[in-house]
């Protein structure tokens, strides 16, 4: 006999939990299924956002790895207490632990039990990509799934200069642990603006990290040393590093639907076995949707939340179709300096707008930046014009606390506010965000001065002040 629900979520990570918690608040009958009881909370809690940010936090105040580990584990326990099986049941959600697979278009089974629902959400996340490399030494190869379990690292090798690789390089080097970061591309943070990757490379090197760009791991030798191929000025060189104690492979994640039996639910897949998607999250079975990392696209907890918001609105609202805002997904790499990207990317801006421009610079003339010693931070803000009105449409900020500094730029971009909403705002001095007022006023002034000659302005000022005086 099968049990009937309004919504079943497969996976209790950011995606499954976002849908389940909202649906149950609305009065729907909800079941959430996860493989293991200890997995509730998903990657974000166990091997992603939470331990990485808690490790970074601890690394800024402490110089001891064991103490930092204790700290992030204690943070994980606090959050797990809110997201575990018992607390979800208390909130009215039914919970089943085990491997879910489809038995029909609206039916899922776990072991011998079957569950039926009007809507089924696949929120099964992604798994870390592994690296196939000859490891002649005794170096433990870890991914983000197990890096937070390691003990006594003395020299961490990291393969991959994306956000995960850079954040881990920052945290471990803050703790005084030797780090060698290997990236095969020209720069770190390849999905961000070039200037951001360059600043982070410089900052990590200043922090003692050995950053090897245009480099690939060939093998680990008997002495636990990494042999790297290095492409320098179009000739391949070999570089041998000092021996490492652990190797973190941070080369991205991939989705895996092999055990779900998508065919039983009538879900079409492409040649690589990935579900064919219509309208971002909808599969070819209108009652089954993908949320979070499982949906592909930008892999963040807040993308999973955005999927969930759009989905629930669509389940409830007639006539209007809400799409997740995937073109404007913000993201932050929490290094020192932080890199915060928001709004549309430059490529999309060029396609969408005929009139747009960039306001860019550093923080050398900003008092708060001088006081806090980050005048070498930089920003790029994209402004576009439509119907004679300019507004902020995207940008990147690299500075300490950039993740918070961009929040009002995001608000202005999302709400399509005029530039005067920031240039005319009443800020306390010296706040970090006040810099946007200065930047926009300077921009306004320089554009006015370009369009009207300086001489006319000066003459007018003198006439006016003579008359008044
Ligand atoms: C080191 C690191 C740092 C990160 N930092 C950030 C950050 O700062 N901010 C941010 O927004 N994002 C960050 N991310 C990304 C973020 O962690 C993920 O995007 C997010 O957790 C994905 O959530 P999800 O619900 O899609 O998948 P998951 O959290 O992976 O959840 C999937 C769940 O499905 C379960 N499952 C899988 N198959 C089945 C099945 N057949 N039956 C039952 N259960 C199943 C799994 O056990 C798992 O619990 C980071 C990632 C990493 C690796």
Coordinates of N, CA and C in Angstrom, one line a residue, residues 60-168:
X60 N 40.9 33.2 11.3 CA 41.3 34.6 11.4 C 41.6 35.0 12.9
X61 N 41.2 34.2 13.8 CA 41.4 34.5 15.2 C 42.4 33.6 15.9
X62 N 42.6 32.4 15.3 CA 43.3 31.3 16.0 C 44.4 30.8 15.1
X63 N 45.5 30.3 15.6 CA 46.5 29.7 14.8 C 46.7 28.2 14.9
X64 N 45.6 27.6 15.4 CA 45.8 26.1 15.7 C 44.7 25.3 15.0
X65 N 45.1 24.4 14.1 CA 44.1 23.7 13.3 C 43.1 22.9 14.1
X66 N 43.7 22.2 15.2 CA 42.8 21.4 16.0 C 41.7 22.2 16.7
X67 N 42.1 23.4 17.1 CA 41.1 24.3 17.7 C 40.1 24.8 16.7
X68 N 40.6 25.1 15.5 CA 39.7 25.6 14.4 C 38.7 24.5 14.1
X69 N 39.2 23.2 14.1 CA 38.3 22.1 13.7 C 37.2 21.9 14.8
X70 N 37.6 22.1 16.0 CA 36.6 22.0 17.1 C 35.5 23.0 16.9
X71 N 36.0 24.2 16.5 CA 35.0 25.3 16.3 C 34.0 25.0 15.2
X72 N 34.6 24.6 14.0 CA 33.6 24.4 12.9 C 32.7 23.2 13.2
X73 N 33.2 22.2 14.0 CA 32.3 21.1 14.3 C 31.2 21.5 15.3
X74 N 31.6 22.4 16.2 CA 30.5 22.9 17.1 C 29.5 23.7 16.4
X75 N 29.9 24.4 15.4 CA 28.9 25.2 14.6 C 28.0 24.2 13.8
X76 N 28.6 23.2 13.3 CA 27.8 22.2 12.5 C 26.7 21.5 13.4
X77 N 27.2 21.2 14.7 CA 26.2 20.6 15.6 C 25.0 21.5 15.9
X78 N 25.3 22.8 16.1 CA 24.3 23.8 16.4 C 23.2 23.8 15.3
X79 N 23.7 23.8 14.0 CA 22.8 23.9 12.9 C 22.1 22.6 12.7
X80 N 22.8 21.5 12.8 CA 22.2 20.2 12.7 C 21.0 20.0 13.6
X81 N 21.1 20.6 14.8 CA 20.0 20.4 15.8 C 18.7 21.0 15.2
X82 N 18.8 22.0 14.3 CA 17.6 22.5 13.7 C 17.2 21.8 12.5
X83 N 18.1 21.0 11.9 CA 17.8 20.4 10.6 C 17.7 18.8 10.6
X84 N 17.8 18.3 11.8 CA 17.8 16.8 11.8 C 16.4 16.2 11.8
X85 N 16.4 14.8 11.8 CA 15.1 14.1 11.6 C 14.1 14.5 12.6
X86 N 14.5 14.5 13.9 CA 13.6 14.8 15.0 C 13.0 16.2 14.8
X87 N 13.8 17.2 14.6 CA 13.3 18.6 14.5 C 12.4 18.8 13.3
X88 N 12.7 18.1 12.2 CA 11.8 18.2 11.0 C 10.5 17.6 11.3
X89 N 10.5 16.5 12.0 CA 9.2 15.8 12.4 C 8.4 16.7 13.3
X90 N 9.1 17.4 14.2 CA 8.4 18.3 15.1 C 7.7 19.4 14.3
X91 N 8.3 19.8 13.2 CA 7.8 20.9 12.4 C 6.7 20.4 11.4
X92 N 6.3 19.1 11.5 CA 5.2 18.6 10.7 C 5.6 17.9 9.4
X93 N 6.8 17.7 9.2 CA 7.3 17.0 8.0 C 7.5 15.5 8.3
X94 N 7.0 14.7 7.4 CA 7.2 13.2 7.5 C 8.6 13.0 7.0
X95 N 9.4 12.1 7.6 CA 10.8 11.8 7.2 C 11.0 10.3 7.0
X96 N 11.6 10.0 5.9 CA 12.0 8.6 5.7 C 13.5 8.6 5.4
X97 N 14.2 7.6 6.0 CA 15.7 7.5 5.7 C 15.9 6.3 4.8
X98 N 16.6 6.5 3.7 CA 16.9 5.4 2.8 C 17.1 5.9 1.4
X99 N 17.4 5.0 0.5 CA 17.6 5.4 -1.0 C 16.3 5.5 -1.7
X100 N 16.0 6.6 -2.2 CA 14.7 6.7 -3.0 C 14.9 6.4 -4.4
X101 N 13.9 5.8 -5.0 CA 13.9 5.6 -6.5 C 12.5 5.6 -7.0
X102 N 12.4 6.0 -8.3 CA 11.0 6.1 -8.9 C 10.4 4.8 -9.2
X103 N 9.1 4.7 -8.9 CA 8.4 3.4 -9.3 C 7.3 3.8 -10.4
X104 N 7.1 5.0 -10.5 CA 6.1 5.5 -11.5 C 6.1 7.0 -11.7
X105 N 5.2 7.5 -12.4 CA 5.2 9.0 -12.7 C 5.1 9.8 -11.4
X106 N 4.3 9.3 -10.4 CA 4.1 10.0 -9.2 C 4.4 9.2 -8.0
X107 N 5.2 8.2 -8.2 CA 5.5 7.2 -7.1 C 7.0 7.0 -6.9
X108 N 7.3 7.0 -5.6 CA 8.7 6.8 -5.2 C 8.8 5.7 -4.2
X109 N 9.8 4.9 -4.2 CA 9.9 3.8 -3.2 C 11.2 4.0 -2.4
X110 N 11.1 3.5 -1.1 CA 12.3 3.4 -0.3 C 12.2 2.0 0.3
X111 N 13.1 1.1 -0.1 CA 13.0 -0.3 0.4 C 11.7 -0.8 -0.2
X112 N 10.9 -1.4 0.7 CA 9.6 -2.0 0.2 C 8.4 -1.1 0.3
X113 N 8.7 0.1 0.8 CA 7.5 1.1 1.0 C 7.4 2.0 -0.3
X114 N 6.2 2.3 -0.6 CA 5.9 3.2 -1.7 C 5.2 4.5 -1.2
X115 N 5.6 5.6 -1.9 CA 5.0 6.8 -1.5 C 4.5 7.5 -2.8
X116 N 3.3 8.1 -2.7 CA 2.7 8.7 -3.9 C 2.6 10.2 -3.6
X117 N 2.8 11.1 -4.6 CA 2.6 12.5 -4.4 C 2.2 13.2 -5.6
X118 N 1.5 14.4 -5.4 CA 1.1 15.2 -6.6 C 2.4 15.8 -7.2
X119 N 3.3 16.2 -6.4 CA 4.6 16.8 -6.9 C 5.8 16.1 -6.2
X120 N 6.8 15.8 -7.0 CA 8.0 15.2 -6.5 C 9.2 16.1 -6.9
X121 N 10.0 16.4 -5.9 CA 11.2 17.3 -6.1 C 12.4 16.4 -6.0
X122 N 13.2 16.4 -7.0 CA 14.5 15.8 -7.0 C 15.6 16.8 -6.5
X123 N 16.1 16.6 -5.3 CA 17.1 17.6 -4.7 C 18.3 16.8 -4.2
X124 N 18.8 16.0 -5.1 CA 19.8 15.0 -4.7 C 21.2 15.5 -4.8
X125 N 21.4 16.8 -5.1 CA 22.7 17.5 -5.1 C 23.7 17.0 -6.1
X126 N 25.0 17.0 -5.7 CA 26.0 16.7 -6.7 C 27.2 16.0 -5.8
X127 N 28.1 15.4 -6.5 CA 29.2 14.8 -5.8 C 30.5 15.4 -6.4
X128 N 31.5 15.4 -5.5 CA 32.8 16.0 -6.0 C 33.4 15.2 -7.1
X129 N 34.0 15.9 -8.1 CA 34.7 15.2 -9.2 C 36.0 14.7 -8.6
X130 N 36.4 13.5 -9.0 CA 37.6 12.9 -8.5 C 38.7 13.2 -9.5
X131 N 40.0 13.0 -9.1 CA 41.1 13.2 -10.0 C 41.8 11.8 -10.2
X132 N 42.0 11.5 -11.4 CA 42.7 10.2 -11.6 C 44.2 10.5 -11.8
X133 N 45.0 10.2 -10.7 CA 46.4 10.6 -10.7 C 47.2 9.5 -10.0
X134 N 48.4 9.3 -10.6 CA 49.3 8.3 -10.0 C 49.8 8.9 -8.6
X135 N 49.5 8.2 -7.5 CA 49.9 8.6 -6.2 C 50.8 7.6 -5.6
X136 N 52.1 7.7 -5.8 CA 53.1 6.7 -5.4 C 53.4 6.9 -3.9
X137 N 53.1 8.0 -3.4 CA 53.4 8.3 -2.0 C 52.3 7.8 -1.1
X138 N 52.2 8.4 0.1 CA 51.2 8.0 1.0 C 50.3 9.2 1.3
X139 N 50.0 9.9 0.3 CA 49.2 11.1 0.5 C 47.7 10.9 0.4
X140 N 47.0 11.2 1.5 CA 45.5 11.0 1.4 C 45.0 12.1 0.4
X141 N 44.2 11.5 -0.6 CA 43.6 12.4 -1.5 C 42.2 12.7 -1.0
X142 N 41.8 13.9 -0.8 CA 40.5 14.2 -0.2 C 39.8 15.2 -1.2
X143 N 38.4 15.2 -1.0 CA 37.6 16.3 -1.7 C 36.9 17.0 -0.6
X144 N 36.0 17.9 -1.0 CA 35.3 18.7 0.1 C 34.5 17.7 1.0
X145 N 34.2 16.5 0.5 CA 33.4 15.6 1.3 C 34.2 15.2 2.6
X146 N 35.6 15.1 2.5 CA 36.3 14.6 3.6 C 37.4 15.5 4.1
X147 N 37.6 16.7 3.5 CA 38.7 17.6 3.9 C 38.5 18.1 5.3
X148 N 37.2 18.2 5.7 CA 36.9 18.7 7.1 C 37.1 17.6 8.2
X149 N 37.5 16.4 7.7 CA 37.8 15.3 8.7 C 39.3 15.2 8.9
X150 N 40.1 15.8 8.2 CA 41.6 15.5 8.2 C 42.2 15.9 9.6
X151 N 43.3 15.3 9.9 CA 44.1 15.7 11.1 C 45.5 16.0 10.8
X152 N 46.0 17.0 11.6 CA 47.4 17.4 11.5 C 47.9 17.6 10.1
X153 N 47.3 18.5 9.3 CA 47.8 18.8 8.0 C 49.1 19.7 8.2
X154 N 50.1 19.4 7.5 CA 51.3 20.3 7.6 C 51.6 21.0 6.3
X155 N 51.3 20.3 5.2 CA 51.4 21.0 3.9 C 50.3 20.5 3.0
X156 N 49.3 21.4 2.7 CA 48.1 21.0 2.0 C 48.4 21.3 0.5
X157 N 48.3 20.3 -0.4 CA 48.3 20.6 -1.8 C 46.8 20.8 -2.2
X158 N 46.6 21.7 -3.1 CA 45.2 21.9 -3.5 C 45.2 21.9 -5.0
X159 N 44.4 21.1 -5.7 CA 44.2 21.2 -7.1 C 42.9 21.9 -7.4
X160 N 43.0 23.0 -8.1 CA 41.8 23.7 -8.5 C 41.7 25.1 -7.8
X161 N 41.8 26.1 -8.7 CA 41.8 27.5 -8.1 C 40.5 28.2 -8.2
X162 N 39.4 27.4 -8.1 CA 38.1 28.1 -8.1 C 37.8 28.5 -6.6
X163 N 36.5 28.9 -6.4 CA 36.2 29.4 -5.0 C 36.5 28.4 -3.9
X164 N 36.3 27.1 -4.1 CA 36.6 26.2 -3.0 C 38.1 26.1 -2.7
X165 N 38.9 26.0 -3.8 CA 40.3 25.9 -3.7 C 40.9 27.2 -3.0
X166 N 40.4 28.3 -3.4 CA 40.9 29.6 -2.9 C 40.5 29.8 -1.4
X167 N 39.3 29.5 -1.1 CA 38.9 29.6 0.3 C 39.7 28.7 1.2
X168 N 39.9 27.5 0.8 CA 40.6 26.5 1.6 C 42.1 27.0 1.7

